[in-house]
mmCIF file of C-alpha atoms in Angstrom:
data_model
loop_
_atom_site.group_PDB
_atom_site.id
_atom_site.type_symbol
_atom_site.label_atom_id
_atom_site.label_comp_id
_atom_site.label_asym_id
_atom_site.label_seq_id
_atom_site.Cartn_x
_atom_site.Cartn_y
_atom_site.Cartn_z
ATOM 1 C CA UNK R 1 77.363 135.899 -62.915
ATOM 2 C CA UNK R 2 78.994 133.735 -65.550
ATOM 3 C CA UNK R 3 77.844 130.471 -63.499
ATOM 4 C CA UNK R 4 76.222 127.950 -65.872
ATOM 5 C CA UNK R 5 72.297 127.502 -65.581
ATOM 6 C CA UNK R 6 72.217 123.487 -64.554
ATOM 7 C CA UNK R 7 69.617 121.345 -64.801
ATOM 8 C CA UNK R 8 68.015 120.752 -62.034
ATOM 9 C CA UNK R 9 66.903 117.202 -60.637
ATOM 10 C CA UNK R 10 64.527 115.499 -57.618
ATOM 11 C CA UNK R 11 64.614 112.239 -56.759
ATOM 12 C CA UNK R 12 61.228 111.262 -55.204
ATOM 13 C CA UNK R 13 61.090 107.919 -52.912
ATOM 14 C CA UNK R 14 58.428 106.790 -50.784
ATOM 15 C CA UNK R 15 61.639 106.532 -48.167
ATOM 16 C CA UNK R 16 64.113 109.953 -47.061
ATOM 17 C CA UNK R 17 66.808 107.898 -46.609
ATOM 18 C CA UNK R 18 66.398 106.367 -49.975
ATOM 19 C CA UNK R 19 66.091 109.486 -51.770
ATOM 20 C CA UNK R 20 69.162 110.965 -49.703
ATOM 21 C CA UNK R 21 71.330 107.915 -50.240
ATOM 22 C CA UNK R 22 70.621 107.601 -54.438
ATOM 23 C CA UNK R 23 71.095 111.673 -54.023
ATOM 24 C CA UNK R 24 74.564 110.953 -52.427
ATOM 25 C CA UNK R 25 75.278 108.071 -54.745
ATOM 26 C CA UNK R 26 74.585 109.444 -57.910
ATOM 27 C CA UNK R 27 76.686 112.843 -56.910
ATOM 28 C CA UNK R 28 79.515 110.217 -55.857
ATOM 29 C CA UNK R 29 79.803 108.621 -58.884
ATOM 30 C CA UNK R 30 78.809 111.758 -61.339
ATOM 31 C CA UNK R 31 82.675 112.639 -59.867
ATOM 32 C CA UNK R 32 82.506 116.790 -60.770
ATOM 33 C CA UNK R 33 79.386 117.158 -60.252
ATOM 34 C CA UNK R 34 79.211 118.609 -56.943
ATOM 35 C CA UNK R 35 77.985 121.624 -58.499
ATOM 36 C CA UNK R 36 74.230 120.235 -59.881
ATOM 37 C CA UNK R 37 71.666 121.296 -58.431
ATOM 38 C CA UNK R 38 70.423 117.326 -56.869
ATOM 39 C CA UNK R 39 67.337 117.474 -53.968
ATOM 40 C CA UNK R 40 65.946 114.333 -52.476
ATOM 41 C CA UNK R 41 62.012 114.322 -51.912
ATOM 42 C CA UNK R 42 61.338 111.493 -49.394
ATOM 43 C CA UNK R 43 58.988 109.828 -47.528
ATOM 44 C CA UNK R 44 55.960 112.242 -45.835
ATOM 45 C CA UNK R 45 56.391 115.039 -43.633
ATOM 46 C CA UNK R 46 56.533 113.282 -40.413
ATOM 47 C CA UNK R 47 59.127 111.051 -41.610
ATOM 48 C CA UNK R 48 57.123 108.201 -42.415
ATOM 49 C CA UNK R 49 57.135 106.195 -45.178
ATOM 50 C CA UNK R 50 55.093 107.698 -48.689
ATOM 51 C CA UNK R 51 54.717 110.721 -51.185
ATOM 52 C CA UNK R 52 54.419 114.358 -50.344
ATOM 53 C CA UNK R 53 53.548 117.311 -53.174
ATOM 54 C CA UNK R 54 54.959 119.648 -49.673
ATOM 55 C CA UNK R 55 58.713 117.797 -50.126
ATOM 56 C CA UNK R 56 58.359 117.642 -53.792
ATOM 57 C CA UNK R 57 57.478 120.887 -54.832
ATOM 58 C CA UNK R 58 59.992 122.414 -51.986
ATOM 59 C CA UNK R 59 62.507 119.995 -53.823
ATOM 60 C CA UNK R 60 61.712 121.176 -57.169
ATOM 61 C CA UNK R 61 62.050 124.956 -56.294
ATOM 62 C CA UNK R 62 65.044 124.499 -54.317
ATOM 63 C CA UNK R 63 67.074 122.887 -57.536
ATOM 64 C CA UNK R 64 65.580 125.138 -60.202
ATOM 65 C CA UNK R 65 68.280 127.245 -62.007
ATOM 66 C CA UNK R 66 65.950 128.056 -64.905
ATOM 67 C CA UNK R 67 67.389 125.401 -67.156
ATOM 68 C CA UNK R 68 64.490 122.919 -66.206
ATOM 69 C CA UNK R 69 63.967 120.039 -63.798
ATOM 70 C CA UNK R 70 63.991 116.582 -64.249
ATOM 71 C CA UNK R 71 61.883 114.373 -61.652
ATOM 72 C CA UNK R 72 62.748 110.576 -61.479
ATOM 73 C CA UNK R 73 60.361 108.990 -58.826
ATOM 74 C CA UNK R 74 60.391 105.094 -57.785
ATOM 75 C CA UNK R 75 57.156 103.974 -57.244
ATOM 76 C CA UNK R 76 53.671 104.454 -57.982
ATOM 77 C CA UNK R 77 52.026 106.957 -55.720
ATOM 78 C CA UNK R 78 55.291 108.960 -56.102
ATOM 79 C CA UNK R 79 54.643 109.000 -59.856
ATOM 80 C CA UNK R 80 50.673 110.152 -58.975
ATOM 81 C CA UNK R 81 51.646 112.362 -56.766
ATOM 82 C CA UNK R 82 54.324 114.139 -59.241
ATOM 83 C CA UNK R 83 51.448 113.766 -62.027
ATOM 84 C CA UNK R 84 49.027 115.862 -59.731
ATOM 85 C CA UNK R 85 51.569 118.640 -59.145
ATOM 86 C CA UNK R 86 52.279 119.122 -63.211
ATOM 87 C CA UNK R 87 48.838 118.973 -63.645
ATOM 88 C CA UNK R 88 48.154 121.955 -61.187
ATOM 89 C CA UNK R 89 51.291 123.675 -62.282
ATOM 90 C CA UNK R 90 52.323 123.358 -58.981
ATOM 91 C CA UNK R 91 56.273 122.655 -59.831
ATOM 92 C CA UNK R 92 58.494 125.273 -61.453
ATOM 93 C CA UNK R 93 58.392 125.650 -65.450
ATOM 94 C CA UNK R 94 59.852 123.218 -67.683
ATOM 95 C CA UNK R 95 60.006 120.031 -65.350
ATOM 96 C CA UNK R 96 59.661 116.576 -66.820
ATOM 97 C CA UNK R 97 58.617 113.290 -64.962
ATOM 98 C CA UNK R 98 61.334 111.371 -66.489
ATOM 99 C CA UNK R 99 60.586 107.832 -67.463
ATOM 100 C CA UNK R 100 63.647 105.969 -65.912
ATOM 101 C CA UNK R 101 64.934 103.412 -63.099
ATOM 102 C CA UNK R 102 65.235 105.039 -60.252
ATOM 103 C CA UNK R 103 69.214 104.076 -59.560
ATOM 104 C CA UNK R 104 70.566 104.182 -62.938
ATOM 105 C CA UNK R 105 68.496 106.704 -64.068
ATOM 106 C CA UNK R 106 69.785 109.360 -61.041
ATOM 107 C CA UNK R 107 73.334 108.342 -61.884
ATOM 108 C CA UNK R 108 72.949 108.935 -65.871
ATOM 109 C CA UNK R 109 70.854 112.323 -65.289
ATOM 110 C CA UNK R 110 73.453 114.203 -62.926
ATOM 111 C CA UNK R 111 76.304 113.015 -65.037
ATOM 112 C CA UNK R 112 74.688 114.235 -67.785
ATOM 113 C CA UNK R 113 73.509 117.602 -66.345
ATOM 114 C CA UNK R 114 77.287 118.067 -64.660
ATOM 115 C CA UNK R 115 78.275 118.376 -68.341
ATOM 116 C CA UNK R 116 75.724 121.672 -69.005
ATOM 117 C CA UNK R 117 73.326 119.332 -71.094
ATOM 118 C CA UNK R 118 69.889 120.521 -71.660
ATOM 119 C CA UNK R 119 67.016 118.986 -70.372
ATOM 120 C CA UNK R 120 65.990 117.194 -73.329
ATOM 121 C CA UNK R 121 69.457 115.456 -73.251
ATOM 122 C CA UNK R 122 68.704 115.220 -69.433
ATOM 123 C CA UNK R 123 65.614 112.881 -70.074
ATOM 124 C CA UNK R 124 66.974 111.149 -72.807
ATOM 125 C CA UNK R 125 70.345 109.792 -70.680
ATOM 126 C CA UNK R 126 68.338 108.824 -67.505
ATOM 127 C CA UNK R 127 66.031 106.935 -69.784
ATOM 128 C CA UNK R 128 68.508 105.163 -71.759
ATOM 129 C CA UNK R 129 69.445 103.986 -68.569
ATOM 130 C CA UNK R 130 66.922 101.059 -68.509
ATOM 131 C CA UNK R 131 69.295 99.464 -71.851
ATOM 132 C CA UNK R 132 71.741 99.050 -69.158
ATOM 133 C CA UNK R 133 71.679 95.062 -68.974
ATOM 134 C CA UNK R 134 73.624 93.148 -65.882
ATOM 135 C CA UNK R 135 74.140 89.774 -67.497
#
């Protein structure tokens, strides 16, 4: 009843165990933030390697707490393939394809949403996440 509306977040990798691993990850280090809504989107249906709109959208729906969702893909065709489902309104209102490394970017947006940040602030944390610098 009182619960806080989160904001949601996919990560979509041409590999399932990527995506779950960067899903675990990212919850790991976001420390309280068991409670965001996280869903990886994986490889293809059969458990190959690749994109599927099937995972993503099921992803998308599956995290949405009417606060938005933020998509971070890693590769090309992911990005395509998340491009073809806003396009056809095929993912739940007010989701962003968030410009940001796939890693970082996780990490940054679910610490961010485990706060109750917006979506906006969402986005802008994951992609500030590409000024982190190693050396």
């Amino acid at each position: 009843m009182g619960e806080a509306k989160l904001v949601g977040i996919v990560l979509v990798s041409h590999s399932a165990e990527v995506a779950a691993s960067v899903v675990a990850l990212a919850k790991g280090l976001a420390g309280g933030a068991a409670a965001v809504p996280v869903a990886p989107a994986g490889g293809t249906e059969g458990g190959g390697l690749g994109t599927s709109a099937e995972l993503i959208s099921a992803a998308a729906a599956s995290v949405d707490r009417g606060a938005g969702v933020a998509v971070l893909t890693d590769l090309g065709s992911a990005v395509l393939t998340v491009k073809a489902l806003l396009a056809e309104d095929e993912l739940p209102e007010d989701t962003r394809l968030v410009d940001a490394p796939f890693l970082e970017g996780a990490v940054a947006a679910v610490v961010t949403a485990s706060t109750g940040a917006d979506l906006a602030a969402v986005e802008a944390a994951a992609t500030e996440a590409y000024d982190y610098r190693k050396v």
